[in-house]
PDB file of C-alpha atoms and ligand atoms in Angstrom:
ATOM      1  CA  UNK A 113       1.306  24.970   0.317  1.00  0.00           C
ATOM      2  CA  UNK A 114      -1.531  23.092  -0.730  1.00  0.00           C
ATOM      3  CA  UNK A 115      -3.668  19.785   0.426  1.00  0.00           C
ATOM      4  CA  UNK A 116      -2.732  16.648  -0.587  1.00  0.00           C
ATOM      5  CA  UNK A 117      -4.266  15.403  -4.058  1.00  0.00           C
ATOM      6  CA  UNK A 118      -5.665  11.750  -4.224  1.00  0.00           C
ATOM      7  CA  UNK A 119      -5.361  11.930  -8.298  1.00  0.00           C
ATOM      8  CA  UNK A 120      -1.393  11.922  -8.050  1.00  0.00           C
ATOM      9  CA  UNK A 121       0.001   9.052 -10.525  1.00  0.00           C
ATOM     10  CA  UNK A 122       1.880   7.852  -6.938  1.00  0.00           C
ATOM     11  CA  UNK A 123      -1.319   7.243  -5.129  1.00  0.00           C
ATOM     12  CA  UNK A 124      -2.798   5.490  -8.238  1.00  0.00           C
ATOM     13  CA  UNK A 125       0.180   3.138  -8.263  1.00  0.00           C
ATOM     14  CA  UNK A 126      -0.574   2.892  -4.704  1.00  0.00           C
ATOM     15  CA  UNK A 127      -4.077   2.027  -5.267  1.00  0.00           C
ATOM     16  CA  UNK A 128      -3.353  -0.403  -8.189  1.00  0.00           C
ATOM     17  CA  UNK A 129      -4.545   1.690 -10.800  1.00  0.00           C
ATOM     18  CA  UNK A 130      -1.271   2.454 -13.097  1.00  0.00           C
ATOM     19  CA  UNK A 131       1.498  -0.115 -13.031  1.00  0.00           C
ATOM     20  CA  UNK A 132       4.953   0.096 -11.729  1.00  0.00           C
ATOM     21  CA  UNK A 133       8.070  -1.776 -11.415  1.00  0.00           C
ATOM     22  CA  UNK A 134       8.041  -2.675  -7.843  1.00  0.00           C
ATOM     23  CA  UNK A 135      11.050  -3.825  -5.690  1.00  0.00           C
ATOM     24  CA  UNK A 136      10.105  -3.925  -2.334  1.00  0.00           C
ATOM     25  CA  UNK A 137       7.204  -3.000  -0.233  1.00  0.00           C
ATOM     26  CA  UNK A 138       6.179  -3.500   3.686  1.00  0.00           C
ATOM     27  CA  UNK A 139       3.306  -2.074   6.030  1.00  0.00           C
ATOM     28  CA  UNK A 140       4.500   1.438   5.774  1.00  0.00           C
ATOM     29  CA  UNK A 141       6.548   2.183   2.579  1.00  0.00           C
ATOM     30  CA  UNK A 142       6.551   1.307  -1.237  1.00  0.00           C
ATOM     31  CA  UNK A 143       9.300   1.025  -3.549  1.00  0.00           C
ATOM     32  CA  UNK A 144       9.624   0.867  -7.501  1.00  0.00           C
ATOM     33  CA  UNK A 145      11.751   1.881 -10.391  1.00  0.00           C
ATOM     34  CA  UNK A 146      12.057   5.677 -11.435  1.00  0.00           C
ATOM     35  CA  UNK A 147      10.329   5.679 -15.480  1.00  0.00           C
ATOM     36  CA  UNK A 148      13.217   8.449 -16.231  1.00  0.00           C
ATOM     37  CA  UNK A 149      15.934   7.256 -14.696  1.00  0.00           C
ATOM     38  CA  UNK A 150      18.410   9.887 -13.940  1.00  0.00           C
ATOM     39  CA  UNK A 151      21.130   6.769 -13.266  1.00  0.00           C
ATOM     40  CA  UNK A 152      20.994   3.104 -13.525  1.00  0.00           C
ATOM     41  CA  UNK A 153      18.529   1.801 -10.953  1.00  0.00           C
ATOM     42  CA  UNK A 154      16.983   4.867  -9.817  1.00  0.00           C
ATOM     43  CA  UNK A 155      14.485   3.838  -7.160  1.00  0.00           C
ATOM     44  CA  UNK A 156      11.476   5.713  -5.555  1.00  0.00           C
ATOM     45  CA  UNK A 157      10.208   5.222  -1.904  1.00  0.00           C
ATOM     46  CA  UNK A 158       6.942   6.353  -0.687  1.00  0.00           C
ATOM     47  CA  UNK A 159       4.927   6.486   2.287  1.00  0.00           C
ATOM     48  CA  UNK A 160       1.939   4.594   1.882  1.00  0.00           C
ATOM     49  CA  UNK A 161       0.245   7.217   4.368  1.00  0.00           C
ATOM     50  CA  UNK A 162      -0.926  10.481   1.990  1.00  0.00           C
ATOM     51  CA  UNK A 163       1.295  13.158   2.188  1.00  0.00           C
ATOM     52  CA  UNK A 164       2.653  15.690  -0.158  1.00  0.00           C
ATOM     53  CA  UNK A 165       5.684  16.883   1.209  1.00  0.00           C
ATOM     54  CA  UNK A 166       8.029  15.731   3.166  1.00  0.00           C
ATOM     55  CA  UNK A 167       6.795  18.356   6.090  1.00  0.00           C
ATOM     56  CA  UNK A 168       3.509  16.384   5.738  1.00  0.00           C
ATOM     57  CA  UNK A 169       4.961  13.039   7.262  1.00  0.00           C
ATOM     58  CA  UNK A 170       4.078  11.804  10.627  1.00  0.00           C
ATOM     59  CA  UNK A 171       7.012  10.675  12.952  1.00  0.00           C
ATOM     60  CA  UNK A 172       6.394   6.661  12.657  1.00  0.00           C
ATOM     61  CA  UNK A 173       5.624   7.013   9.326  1.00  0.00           C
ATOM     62  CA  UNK A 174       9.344   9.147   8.263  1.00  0.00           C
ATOM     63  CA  UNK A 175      11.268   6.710  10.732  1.00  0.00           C
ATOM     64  CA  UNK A 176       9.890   3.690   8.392  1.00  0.00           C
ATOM     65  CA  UNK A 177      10.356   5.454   4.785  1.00  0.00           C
ATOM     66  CA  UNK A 178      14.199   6.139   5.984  1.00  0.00           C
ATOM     67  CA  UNK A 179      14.491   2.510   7.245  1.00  0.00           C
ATOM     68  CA  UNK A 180      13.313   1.346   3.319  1.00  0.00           C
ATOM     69  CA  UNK A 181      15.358   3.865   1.833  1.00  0.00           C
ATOM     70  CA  UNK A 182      18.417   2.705   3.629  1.00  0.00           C
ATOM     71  CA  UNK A 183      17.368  -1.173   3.003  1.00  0.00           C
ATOM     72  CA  UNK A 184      17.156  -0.529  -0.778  1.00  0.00           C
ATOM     73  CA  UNK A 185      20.331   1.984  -1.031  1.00  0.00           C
ATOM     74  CA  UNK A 186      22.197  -0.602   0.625  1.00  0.00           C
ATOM     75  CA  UNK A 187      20.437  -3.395  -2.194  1.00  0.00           C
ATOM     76  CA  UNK A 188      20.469  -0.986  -4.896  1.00  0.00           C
ATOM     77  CA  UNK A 189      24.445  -0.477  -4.368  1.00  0.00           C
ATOM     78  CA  UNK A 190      25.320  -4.363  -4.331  1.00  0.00           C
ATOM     79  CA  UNK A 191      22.805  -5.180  -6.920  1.00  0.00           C
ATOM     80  CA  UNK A 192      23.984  -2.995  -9.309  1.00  0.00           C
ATOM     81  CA  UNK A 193      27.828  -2.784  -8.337  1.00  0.00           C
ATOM     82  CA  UNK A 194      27.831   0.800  -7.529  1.00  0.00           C
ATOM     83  CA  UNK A 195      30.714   2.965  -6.638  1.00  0.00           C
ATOM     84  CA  UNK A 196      28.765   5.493  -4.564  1.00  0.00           C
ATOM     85  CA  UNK A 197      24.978   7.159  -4.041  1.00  0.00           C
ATOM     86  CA  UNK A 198      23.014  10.100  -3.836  1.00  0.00           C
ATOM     87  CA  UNK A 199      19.808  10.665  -2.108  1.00  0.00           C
ATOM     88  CA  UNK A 200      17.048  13.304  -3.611  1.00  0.00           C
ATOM     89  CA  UNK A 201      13.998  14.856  -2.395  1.00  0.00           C
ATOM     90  CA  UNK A 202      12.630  17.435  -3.511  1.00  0.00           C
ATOM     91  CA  UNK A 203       9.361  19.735  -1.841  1.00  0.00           C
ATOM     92  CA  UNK A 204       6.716  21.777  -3.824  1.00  0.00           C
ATOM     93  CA  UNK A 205       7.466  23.139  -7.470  1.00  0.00           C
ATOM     94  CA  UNK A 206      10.093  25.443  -6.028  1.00  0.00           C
ATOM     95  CA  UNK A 207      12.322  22.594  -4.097  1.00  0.00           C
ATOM     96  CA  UNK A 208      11.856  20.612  -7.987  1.00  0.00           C
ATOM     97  CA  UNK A 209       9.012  18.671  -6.845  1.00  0.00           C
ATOM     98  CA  UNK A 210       6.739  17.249  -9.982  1.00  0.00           C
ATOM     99  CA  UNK A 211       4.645  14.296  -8.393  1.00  0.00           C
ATOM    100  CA  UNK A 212       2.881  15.375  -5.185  1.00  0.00           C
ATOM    101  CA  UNK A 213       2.996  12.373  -3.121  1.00  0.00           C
ATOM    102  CA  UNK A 214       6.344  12.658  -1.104  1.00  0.00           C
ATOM    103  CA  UNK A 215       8.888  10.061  -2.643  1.00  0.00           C
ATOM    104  CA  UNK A 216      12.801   9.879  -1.915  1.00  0.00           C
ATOM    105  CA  UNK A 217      15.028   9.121  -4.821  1.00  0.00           C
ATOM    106  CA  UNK A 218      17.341   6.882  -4.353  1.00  0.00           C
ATOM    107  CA  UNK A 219      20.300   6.643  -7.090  1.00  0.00           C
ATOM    108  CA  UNK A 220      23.185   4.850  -7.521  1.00  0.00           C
ATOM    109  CA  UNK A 221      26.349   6.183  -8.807  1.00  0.00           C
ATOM    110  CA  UNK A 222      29.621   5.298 -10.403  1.00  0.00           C
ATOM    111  CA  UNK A 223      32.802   7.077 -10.404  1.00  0.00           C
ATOM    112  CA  UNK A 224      32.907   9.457 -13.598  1.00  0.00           C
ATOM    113  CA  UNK A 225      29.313   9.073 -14.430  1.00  0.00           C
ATOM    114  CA  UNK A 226      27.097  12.151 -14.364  1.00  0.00           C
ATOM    115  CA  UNK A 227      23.479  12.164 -13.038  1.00  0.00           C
ATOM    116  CA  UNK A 228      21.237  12.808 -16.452  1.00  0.00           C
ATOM    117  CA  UNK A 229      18.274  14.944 -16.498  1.00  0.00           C
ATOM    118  CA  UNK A 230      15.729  15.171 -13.856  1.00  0.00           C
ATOM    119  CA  UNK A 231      12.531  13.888 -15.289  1.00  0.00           C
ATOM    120  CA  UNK A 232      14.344  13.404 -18.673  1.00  0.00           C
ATOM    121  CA  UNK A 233      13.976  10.335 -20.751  1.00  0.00           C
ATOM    122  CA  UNK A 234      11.570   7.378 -20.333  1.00  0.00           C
ATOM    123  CA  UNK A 235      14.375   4.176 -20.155  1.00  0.00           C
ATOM    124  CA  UNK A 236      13.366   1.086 -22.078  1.00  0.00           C
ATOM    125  CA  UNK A 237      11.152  -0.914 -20.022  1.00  0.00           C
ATOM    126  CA  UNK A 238      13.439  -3.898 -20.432  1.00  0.00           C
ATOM    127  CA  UNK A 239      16.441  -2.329 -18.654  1.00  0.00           C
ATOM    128  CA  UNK A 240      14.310  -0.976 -16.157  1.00  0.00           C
ATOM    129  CA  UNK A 241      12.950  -4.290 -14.941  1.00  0.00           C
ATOM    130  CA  UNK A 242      16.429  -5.899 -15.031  1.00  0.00           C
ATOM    131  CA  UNK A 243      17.363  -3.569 -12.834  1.00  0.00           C
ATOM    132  CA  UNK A 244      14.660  -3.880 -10.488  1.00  0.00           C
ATOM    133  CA  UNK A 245      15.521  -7.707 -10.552  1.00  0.00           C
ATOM    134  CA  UNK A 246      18.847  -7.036  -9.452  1.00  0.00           C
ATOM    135  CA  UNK A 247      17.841  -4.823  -6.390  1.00  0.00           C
ATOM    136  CA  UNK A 248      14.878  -7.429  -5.361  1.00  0.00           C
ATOM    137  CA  UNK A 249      17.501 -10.217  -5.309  1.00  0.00           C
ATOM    138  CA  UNK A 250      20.165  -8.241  -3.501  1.00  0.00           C
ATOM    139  CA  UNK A 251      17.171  -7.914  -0.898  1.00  0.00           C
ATOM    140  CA  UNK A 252      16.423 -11.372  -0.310  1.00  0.00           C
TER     141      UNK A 252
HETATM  142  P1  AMP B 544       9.985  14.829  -8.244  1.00  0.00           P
HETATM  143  O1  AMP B 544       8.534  15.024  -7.886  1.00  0.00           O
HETATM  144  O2  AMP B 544      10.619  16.075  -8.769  1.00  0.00           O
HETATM  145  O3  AMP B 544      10.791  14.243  -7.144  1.00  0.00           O
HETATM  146  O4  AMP B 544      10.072  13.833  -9.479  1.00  0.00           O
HETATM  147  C1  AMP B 544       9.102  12.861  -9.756  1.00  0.00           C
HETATM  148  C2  AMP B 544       9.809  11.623 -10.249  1.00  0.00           C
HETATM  149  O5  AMP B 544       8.820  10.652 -10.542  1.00  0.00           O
HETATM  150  C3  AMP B 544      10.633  11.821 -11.514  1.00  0.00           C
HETATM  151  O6  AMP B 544      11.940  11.305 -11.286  1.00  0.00           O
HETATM  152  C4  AMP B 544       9.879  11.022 -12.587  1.00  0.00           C
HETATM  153  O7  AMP B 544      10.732  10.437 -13.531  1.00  0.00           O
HETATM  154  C5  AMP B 544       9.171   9.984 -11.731  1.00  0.00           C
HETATM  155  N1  AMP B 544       7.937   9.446 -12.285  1.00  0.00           N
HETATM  156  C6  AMP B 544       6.917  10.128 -12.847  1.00  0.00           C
HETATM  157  N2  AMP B 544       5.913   9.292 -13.172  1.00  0.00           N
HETATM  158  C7  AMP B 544       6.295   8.054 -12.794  1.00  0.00           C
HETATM  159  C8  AMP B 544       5.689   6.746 -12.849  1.00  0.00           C
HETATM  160  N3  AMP B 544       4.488   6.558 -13.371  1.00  0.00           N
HETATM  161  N4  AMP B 544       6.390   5.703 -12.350  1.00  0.00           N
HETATM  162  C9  AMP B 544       7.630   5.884 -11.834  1.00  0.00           C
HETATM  163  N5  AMP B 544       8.243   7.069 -11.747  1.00  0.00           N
HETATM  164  C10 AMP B 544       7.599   8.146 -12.223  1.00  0.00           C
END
């Protein structure tokens, strides 16, 4: 296992250096839209605390990032009119981890439709913002 690395593209988002399509944030947690979205609205949450992995996540800190992933599944599935939802996260390059800033993915699903590939194709940024607008009004 290794230390956490300030130079990950999640902390950079985090500090305002790269963009991102954000839908929700609060004291503890960050949300925005996945770039390759394995289904329609495919959501990331983050700590806002550094951690790496998901065994690097203090107590108050994993209660709050599982209170914003539930409050943006449960957006996420009316926004979008889903049928269903899975919940990813993935730890160090064996577990499938790519970014090294621990993130939950949160995606909605619909009956017949397969997930596509995990860091696969970058969506149009179009879709990906109407999507976003969908879940951030379901939220308000
Ligand atoms: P993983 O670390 O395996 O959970 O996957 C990292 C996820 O981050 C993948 O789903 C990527 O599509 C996504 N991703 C990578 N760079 C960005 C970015 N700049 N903004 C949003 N999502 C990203």
């Amino acid at each position: 296992m290794s230390a956490y690395d300030p130079s990950n593209i999640f902390a950079k988002i985090l500090r305002g250096e790269m963009p991102a399509e954000k839908v929700y944030e609060d004291e503890k947690t960050l949300a925005f839209m996945d770039i390759m979205p394995r289904t329609d609205g495919h959501t990331l949450v983050i700590p806002k605390a550094p951690a790496r992995t998901f065994f690097d996540v203090g107590p108050d800190d994993l209660a709050a990032l599982y209170a914003s992933v539930q409050k943006i599944s449960r957006a996420a599935v009316k926004g979008l009119g889903a049928d269903g939802l899975t919940i990813q996260q993935f730890n160090e390059p064996a577990g499938g981890q790519v970014v090294f800033h621990m993130h939950v993915h949160i995606l909605p699903r619909w009956n017949g439709i397969a997930l596509r590939p995990h860091t696969g194709e970058m969506a149009p940024k179009d879709l990906v913002a109407a999507n976003a607008e969908k879940i951030r009004a379901a939220l308000r």
